Coordinates of N, CA and C in Angstrom, one line a residue:
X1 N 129.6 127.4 101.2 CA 128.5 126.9 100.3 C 128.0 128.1 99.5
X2 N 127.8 128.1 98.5 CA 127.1 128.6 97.5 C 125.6 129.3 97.7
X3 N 124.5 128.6 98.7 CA 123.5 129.3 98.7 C 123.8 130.0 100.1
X4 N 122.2 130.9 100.1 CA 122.4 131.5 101.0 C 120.7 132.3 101.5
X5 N 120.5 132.5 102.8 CA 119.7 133.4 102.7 C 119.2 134.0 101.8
X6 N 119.8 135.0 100.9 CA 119.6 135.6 100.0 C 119.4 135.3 98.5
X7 N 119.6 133.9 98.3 CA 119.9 133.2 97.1 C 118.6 133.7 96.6
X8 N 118.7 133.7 95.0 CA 117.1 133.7 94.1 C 117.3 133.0 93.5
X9 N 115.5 132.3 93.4 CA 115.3 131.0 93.1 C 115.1 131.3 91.5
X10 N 114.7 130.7 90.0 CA 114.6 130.6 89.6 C 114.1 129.4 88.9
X11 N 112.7 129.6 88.3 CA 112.3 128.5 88.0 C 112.3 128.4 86.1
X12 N 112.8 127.5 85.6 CA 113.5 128.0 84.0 C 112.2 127.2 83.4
X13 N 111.1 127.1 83.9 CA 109.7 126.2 83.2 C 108.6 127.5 82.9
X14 N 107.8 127.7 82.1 CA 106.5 128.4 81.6 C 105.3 127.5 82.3
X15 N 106.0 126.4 82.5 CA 104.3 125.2 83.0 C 103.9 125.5 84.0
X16 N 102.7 125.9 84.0 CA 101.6 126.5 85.4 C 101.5 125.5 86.4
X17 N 101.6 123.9 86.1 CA 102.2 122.8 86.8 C 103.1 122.7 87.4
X18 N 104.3 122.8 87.3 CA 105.3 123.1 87.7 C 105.6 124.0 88.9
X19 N 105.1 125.4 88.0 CA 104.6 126.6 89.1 C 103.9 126.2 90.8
X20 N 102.9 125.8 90.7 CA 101.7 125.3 91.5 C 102.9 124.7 92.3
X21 N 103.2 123.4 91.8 CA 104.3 122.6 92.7 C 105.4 123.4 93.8
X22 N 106.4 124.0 93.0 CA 107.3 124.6 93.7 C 106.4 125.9 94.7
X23 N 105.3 126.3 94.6 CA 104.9 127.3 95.4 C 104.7 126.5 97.0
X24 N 104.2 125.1 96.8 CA 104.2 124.5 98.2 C 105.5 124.4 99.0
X25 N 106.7 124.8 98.4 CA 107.7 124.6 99.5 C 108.0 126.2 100.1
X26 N 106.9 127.4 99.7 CA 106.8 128.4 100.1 C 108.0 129.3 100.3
X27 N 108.8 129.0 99.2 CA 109.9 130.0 99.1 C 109.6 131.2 97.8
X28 N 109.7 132.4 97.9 CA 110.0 133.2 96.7 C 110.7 132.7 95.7
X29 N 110.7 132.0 94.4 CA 110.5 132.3 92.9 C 110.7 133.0 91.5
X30 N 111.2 133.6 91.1 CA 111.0 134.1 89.5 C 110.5 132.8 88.5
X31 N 110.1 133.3 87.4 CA 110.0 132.0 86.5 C 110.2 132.6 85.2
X32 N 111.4 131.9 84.2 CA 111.9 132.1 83.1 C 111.6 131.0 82.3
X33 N 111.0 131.1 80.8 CA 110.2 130.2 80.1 C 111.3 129.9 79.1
X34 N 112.3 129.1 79.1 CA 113.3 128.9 78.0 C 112.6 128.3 76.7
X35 N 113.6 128.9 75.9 CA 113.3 128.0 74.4 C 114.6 127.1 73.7
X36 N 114.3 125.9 73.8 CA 115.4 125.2 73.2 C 114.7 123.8 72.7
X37 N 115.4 123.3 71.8 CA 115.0 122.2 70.8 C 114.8 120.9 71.9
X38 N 113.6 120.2 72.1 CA 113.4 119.0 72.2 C 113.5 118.1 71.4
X39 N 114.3 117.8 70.8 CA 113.8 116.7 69.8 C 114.8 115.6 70.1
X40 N 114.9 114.6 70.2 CA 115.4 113.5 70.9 C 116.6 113.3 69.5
X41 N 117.8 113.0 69.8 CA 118.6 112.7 68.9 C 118.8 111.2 68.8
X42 N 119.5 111.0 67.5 CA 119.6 109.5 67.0 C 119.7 108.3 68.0
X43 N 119.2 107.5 68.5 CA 119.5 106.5 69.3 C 119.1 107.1 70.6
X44 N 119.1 108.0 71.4 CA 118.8 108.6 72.5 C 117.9 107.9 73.3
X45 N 117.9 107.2 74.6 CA 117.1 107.0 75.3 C 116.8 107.5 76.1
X46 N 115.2 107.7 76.5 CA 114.2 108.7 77.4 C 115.2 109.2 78.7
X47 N 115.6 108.3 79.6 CA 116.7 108.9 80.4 C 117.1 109.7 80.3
X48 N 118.0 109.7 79.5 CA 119.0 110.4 79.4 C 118.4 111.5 77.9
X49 N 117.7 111.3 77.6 CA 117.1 112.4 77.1 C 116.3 113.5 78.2
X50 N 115.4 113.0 79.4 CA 115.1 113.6 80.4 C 116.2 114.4 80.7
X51 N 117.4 114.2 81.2 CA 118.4 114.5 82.3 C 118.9 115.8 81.2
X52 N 119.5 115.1 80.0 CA 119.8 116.6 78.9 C 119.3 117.8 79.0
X53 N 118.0 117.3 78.5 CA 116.7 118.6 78.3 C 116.4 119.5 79.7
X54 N 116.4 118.7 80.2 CA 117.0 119.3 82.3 C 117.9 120.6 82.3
X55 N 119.1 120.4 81.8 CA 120.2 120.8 82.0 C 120.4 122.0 80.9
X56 N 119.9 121.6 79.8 CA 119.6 122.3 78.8 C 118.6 123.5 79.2
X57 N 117.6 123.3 79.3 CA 116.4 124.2 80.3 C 117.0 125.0 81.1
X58 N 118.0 124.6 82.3 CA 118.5 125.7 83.1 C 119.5 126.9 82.5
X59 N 120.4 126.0 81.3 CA 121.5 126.3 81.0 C 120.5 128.1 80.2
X60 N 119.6 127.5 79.8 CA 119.1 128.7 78.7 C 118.3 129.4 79.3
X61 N 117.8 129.2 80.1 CA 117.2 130.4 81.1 C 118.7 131.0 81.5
X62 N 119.9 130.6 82.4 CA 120.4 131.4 82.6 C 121.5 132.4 81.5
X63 N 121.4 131.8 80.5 CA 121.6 132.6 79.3 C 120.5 134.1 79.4
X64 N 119.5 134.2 79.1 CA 118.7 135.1 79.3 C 118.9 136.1 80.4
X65 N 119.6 135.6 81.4 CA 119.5 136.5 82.3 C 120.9 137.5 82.3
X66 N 121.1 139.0 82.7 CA 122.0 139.5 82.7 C 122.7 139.1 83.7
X67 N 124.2 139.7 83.9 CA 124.7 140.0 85.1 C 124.3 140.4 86.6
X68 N 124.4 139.4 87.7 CA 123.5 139.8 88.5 C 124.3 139.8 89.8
X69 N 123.9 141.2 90.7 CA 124.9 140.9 91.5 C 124.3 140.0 92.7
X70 N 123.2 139.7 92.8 CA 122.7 138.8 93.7 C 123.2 137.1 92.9
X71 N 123.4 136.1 94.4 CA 123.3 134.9 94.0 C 122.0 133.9 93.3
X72 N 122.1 132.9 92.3 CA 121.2 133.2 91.9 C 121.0 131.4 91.8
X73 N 119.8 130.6 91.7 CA 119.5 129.0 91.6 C 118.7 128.7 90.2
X74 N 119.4 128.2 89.5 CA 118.2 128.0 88.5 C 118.1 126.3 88.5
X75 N 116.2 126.4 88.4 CA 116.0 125.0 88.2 C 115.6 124.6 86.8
X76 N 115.6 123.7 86.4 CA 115.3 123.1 85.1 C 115.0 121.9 85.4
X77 N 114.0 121.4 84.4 CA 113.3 120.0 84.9 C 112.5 119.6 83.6
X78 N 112.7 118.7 82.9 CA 111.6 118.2 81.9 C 111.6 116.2 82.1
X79 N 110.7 116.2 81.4 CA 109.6 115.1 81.5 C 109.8 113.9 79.9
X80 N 109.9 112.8 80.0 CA 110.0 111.8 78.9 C 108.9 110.6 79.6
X81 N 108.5 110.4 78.7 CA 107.6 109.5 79.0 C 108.0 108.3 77.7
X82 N 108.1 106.7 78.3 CA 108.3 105.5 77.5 C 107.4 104.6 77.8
X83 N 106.9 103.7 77.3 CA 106.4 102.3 77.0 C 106.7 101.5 76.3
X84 N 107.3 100.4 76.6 CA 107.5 99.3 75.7 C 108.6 100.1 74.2
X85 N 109.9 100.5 75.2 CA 110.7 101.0 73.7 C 110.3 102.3 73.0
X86 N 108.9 102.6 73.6 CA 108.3 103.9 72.7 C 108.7 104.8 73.7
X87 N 109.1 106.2 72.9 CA 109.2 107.0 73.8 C 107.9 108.3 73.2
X88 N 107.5 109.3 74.7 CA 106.5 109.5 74.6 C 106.5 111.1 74.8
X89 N 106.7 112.2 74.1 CA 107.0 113.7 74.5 C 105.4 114.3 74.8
X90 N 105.0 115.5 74.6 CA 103.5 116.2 74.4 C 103.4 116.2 73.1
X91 N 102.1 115.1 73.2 CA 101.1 115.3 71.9 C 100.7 116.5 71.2
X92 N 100.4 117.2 71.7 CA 100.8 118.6 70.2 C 99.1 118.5 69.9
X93 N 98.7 117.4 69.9 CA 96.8 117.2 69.1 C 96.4 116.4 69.9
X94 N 94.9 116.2 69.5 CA 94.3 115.2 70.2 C 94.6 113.7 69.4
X95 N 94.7 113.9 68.1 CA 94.8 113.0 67.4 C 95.9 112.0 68.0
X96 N 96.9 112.8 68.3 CA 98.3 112.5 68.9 C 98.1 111.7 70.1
X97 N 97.4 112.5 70.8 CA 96.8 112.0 72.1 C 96.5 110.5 72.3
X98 N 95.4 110.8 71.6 CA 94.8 109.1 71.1 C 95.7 108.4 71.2
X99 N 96.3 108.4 70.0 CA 97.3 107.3 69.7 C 98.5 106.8 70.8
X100 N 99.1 107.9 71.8 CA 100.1 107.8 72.7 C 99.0 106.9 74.1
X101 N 97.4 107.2 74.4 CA 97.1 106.9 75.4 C 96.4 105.3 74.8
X102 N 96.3 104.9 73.6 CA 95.8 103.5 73.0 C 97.0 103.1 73.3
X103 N 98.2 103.1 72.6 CA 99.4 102.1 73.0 C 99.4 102.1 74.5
X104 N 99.3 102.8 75.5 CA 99.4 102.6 76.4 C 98.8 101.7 77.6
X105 N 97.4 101.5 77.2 CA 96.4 100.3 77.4 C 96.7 99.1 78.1
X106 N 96.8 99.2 79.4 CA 97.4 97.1 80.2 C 98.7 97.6 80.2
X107 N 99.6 98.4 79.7 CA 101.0 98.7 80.2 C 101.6 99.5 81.2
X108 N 102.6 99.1 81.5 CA 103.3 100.2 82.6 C 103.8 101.4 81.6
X109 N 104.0 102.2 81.7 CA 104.8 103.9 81.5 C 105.6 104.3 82.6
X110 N 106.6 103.9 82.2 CA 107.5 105.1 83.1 C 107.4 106.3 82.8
X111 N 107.9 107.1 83.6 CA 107.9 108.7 83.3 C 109.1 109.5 84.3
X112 N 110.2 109.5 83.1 CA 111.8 110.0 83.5 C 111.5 111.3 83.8
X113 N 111.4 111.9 84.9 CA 112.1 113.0 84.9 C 113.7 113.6 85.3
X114 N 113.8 114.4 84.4 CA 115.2 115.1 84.7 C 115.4 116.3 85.6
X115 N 116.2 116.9 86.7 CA 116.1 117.7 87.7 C 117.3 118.0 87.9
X116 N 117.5 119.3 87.7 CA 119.0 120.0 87.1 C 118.7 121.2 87.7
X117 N 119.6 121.3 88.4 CA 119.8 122.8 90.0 C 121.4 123.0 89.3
X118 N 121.2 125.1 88.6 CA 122.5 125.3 88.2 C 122.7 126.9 88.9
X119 N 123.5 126.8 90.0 CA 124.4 128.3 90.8 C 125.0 129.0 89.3
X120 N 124.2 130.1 89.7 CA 124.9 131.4 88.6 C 126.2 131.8 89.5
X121 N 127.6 132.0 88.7 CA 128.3 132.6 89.8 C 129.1 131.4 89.7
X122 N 129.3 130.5 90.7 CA 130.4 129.0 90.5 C 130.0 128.2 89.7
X123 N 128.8 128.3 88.6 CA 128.9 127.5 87.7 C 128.5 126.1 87.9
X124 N 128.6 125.8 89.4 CA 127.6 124.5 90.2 C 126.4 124.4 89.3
X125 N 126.5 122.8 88.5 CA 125.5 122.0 88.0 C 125.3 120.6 88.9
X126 N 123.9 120.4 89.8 CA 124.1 119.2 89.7 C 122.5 118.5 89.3
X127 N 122.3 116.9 89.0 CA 121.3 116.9 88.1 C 121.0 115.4 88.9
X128 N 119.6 114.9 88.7 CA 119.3 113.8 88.7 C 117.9 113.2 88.3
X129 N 118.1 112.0 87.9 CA 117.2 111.4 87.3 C 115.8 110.9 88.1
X130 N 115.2 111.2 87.9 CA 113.5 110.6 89.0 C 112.7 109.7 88.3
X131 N 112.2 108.6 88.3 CA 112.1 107.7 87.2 C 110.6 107.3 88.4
X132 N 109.1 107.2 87.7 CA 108.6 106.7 88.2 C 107.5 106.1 87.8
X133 N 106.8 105.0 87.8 CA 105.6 104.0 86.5 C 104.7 104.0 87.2
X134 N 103.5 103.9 86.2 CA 102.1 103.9 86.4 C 101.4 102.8 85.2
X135 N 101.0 101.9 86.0 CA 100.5 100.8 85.0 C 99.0 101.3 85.1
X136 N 98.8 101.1 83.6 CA 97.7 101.8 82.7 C 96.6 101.0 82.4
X137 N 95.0 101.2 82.8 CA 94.2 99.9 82.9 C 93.8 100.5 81.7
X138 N 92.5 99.1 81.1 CA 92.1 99.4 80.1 C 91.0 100.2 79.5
X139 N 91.3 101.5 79.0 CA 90.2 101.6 78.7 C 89.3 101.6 77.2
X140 N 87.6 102.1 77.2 CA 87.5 102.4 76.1 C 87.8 103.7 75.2
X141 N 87.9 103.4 73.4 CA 87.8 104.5 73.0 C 87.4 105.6 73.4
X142 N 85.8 105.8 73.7 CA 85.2 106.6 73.8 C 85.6 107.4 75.8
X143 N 85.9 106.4 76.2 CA 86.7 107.2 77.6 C 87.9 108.3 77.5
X144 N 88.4 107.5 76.3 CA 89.8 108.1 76.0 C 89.6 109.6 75.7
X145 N 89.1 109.7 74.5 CA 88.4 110.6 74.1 C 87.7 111.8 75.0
X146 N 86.8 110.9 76.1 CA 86.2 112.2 76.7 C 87.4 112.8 77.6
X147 N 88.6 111.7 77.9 CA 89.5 112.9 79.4 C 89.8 113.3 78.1
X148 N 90.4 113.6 77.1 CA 91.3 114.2 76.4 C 90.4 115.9 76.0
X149 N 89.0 115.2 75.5 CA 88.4 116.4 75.4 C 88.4 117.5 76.5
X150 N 88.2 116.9 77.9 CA 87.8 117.7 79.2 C 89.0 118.3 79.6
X151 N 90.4 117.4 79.7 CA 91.6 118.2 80.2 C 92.3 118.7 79.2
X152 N 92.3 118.1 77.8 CA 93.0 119.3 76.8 C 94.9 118.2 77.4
X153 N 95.2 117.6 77.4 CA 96.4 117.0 77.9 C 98.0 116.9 77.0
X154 N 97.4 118.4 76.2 CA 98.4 118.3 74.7 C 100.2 119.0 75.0
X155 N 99.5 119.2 76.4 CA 101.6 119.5 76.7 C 101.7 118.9 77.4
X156 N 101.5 117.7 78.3 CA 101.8 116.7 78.9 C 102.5 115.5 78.2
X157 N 103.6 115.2 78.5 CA 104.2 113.9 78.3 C 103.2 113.2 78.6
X158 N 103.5 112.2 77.3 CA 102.4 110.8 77.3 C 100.8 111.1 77.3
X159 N 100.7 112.2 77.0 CA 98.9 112.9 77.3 C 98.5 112.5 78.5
X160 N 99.5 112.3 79.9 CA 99.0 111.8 81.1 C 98.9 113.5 81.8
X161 N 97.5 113.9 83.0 CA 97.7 114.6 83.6 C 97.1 114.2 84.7
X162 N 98.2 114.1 85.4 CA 98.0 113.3 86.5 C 97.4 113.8 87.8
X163 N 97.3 115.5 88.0 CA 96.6 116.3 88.8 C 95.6 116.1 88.4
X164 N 94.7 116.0 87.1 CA 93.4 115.9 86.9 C 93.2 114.9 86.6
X165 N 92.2 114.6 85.6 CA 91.2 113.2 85.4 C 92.4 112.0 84.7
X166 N 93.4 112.4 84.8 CA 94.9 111.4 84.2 C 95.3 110.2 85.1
X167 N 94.5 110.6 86.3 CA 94.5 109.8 87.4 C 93.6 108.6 87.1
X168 N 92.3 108.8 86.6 CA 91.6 107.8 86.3 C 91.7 106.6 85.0
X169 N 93.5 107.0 84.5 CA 93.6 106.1 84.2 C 94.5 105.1 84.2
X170 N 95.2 104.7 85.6 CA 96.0 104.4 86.1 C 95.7 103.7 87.1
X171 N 96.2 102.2 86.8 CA 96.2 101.2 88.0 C 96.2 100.9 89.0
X172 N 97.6 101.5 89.0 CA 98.5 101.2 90.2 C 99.7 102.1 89.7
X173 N 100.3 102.7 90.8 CA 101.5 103.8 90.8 C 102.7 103.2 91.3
X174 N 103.9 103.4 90.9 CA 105.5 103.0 91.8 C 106.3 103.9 91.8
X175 N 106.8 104.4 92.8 CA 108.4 105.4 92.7 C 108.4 106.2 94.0
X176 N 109.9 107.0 93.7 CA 109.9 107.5 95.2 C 108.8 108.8 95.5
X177 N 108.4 109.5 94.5 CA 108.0 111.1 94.6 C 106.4 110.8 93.2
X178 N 105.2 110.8 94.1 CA 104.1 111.2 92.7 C 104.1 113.0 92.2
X179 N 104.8 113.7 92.6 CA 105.2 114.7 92.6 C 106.0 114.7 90.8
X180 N 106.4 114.0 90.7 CA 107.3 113.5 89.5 C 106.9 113.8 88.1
X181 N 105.4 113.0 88.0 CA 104.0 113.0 87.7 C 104.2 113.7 87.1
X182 N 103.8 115.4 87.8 CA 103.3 116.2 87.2 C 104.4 117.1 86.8
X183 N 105.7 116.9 87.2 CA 106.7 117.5 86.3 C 107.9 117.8 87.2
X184 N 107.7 117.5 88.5 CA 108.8 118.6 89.7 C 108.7 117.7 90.5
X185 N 110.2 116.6 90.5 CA 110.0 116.1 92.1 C 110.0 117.0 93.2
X186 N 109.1 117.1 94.0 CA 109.7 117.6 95.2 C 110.7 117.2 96.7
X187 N 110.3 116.3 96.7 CA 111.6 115.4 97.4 C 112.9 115.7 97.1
X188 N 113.0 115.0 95.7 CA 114.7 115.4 95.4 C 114.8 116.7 95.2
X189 N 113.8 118.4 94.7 CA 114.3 118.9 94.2 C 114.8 119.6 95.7
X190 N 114.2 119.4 97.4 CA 115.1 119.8 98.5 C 116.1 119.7 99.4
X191 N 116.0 118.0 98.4 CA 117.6 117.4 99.1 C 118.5 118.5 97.7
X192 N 118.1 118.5 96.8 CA 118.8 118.9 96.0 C 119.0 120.8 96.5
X193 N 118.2 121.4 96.9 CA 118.4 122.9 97.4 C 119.5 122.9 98.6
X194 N 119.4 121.8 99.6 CA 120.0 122.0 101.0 C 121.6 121.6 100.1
X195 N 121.9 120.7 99.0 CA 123.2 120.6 98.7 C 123.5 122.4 98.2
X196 N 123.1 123.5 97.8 CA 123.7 124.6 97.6 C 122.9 125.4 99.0
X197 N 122.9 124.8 99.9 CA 122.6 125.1 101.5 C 121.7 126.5 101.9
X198 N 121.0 125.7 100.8 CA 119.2 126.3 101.0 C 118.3 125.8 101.7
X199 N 118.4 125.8 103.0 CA 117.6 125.6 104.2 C 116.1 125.5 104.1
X200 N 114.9 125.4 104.2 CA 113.4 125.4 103.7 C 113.1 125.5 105.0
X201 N 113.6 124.7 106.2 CA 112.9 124.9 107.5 C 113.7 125.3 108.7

């Protein structure tokens, strides 16, 4: 097997979310902030736009890294958020915000994530999709407004943040991992470590 005692982890995300997450399965870490184009190509759906940007993410953090004589795990993981046909990246503004958390109003949102574990060394990629919805009650303008002001939710897919006040706007939840949510299954990302026979307990 590929992992090992010794393996170094690698987390290919800058999101302090992310971070937070992976520190609960209490293993040591690096974290490499890749840069690569999000932008959804022609026809592209959220899926599989998730799972790309995934793979993509690991692929270019491990670009960045030199030759290493230790074994080495990189994760990669990004976030798509859809409703109703729409697909939903980080708002960028509040303006943005608005408008992504009004459409959302009385509907479900899914929220794809992609989860891509790549071995430096054998070249082992393997990836999967985490798909999980949160039907969205209604609220007022002026509610909207205030979480957006208080959590700032402008790199969050779908302006949802679901560790903070993102919670209060959500119905009802469905899927295997709320972990998902916020950017990092953790469920799958251990079944996914023990396949390169990275032990946690």
């Amino acid at each position: 097997m590929p992992g090992t005692a010794h393996t170094r982890i690698i987390l290919a995300s800058g999101s302090p979310y992310r971070r937070k997450l992976l520190q609960q399965l209490e293993i040591p870490f690096d974290c490499i902030s890749p840069e690569i184009d999000e932008t959804a190509s022609s026809l592209e759906q959220p899926d599989a736009l998730a799972l790309r940007l995934s793979k993509q993410k690991a692929q270019a953090a491990a670009n960045q890294l030199t030759p290493l004589e230790e074994p080495a795990i990189i994760i990669g993981s990004d976030q798509v958020a859809a409703c109703d046909g729409k697909v939903f990246g980080k708002p960028g503004t509040k303006e943005e915000a608005l408008k992504q958390l009004t459409w959302c109003q009385g509907k479900i949102v899914t929220f794809y994530t992609g989860l891509s574990l790549l071995h430096l060394g054998s070249s082992k990629q393997i990836t999967r999709l985490c798909p999980f919805s949160v039907t969205f009650r209604n609220r007022k303008e002026a509610q909207l407004k205030a979480y957006i002001q208080r959590e700032q939710p402008l790199d969050c897919a779908g302006s949802f943040k679901a560790e903070g006040l993102g919670i209060t706007l959500f119905k009802s939840m469905a899927g295997k991992d709320p972990n998902s949510l916020i950017g990092l299954p953790l469920i799958d990302l251990v079944e996914m470590l023990e396949q390169f026979g990275i032990e946690l307990l």
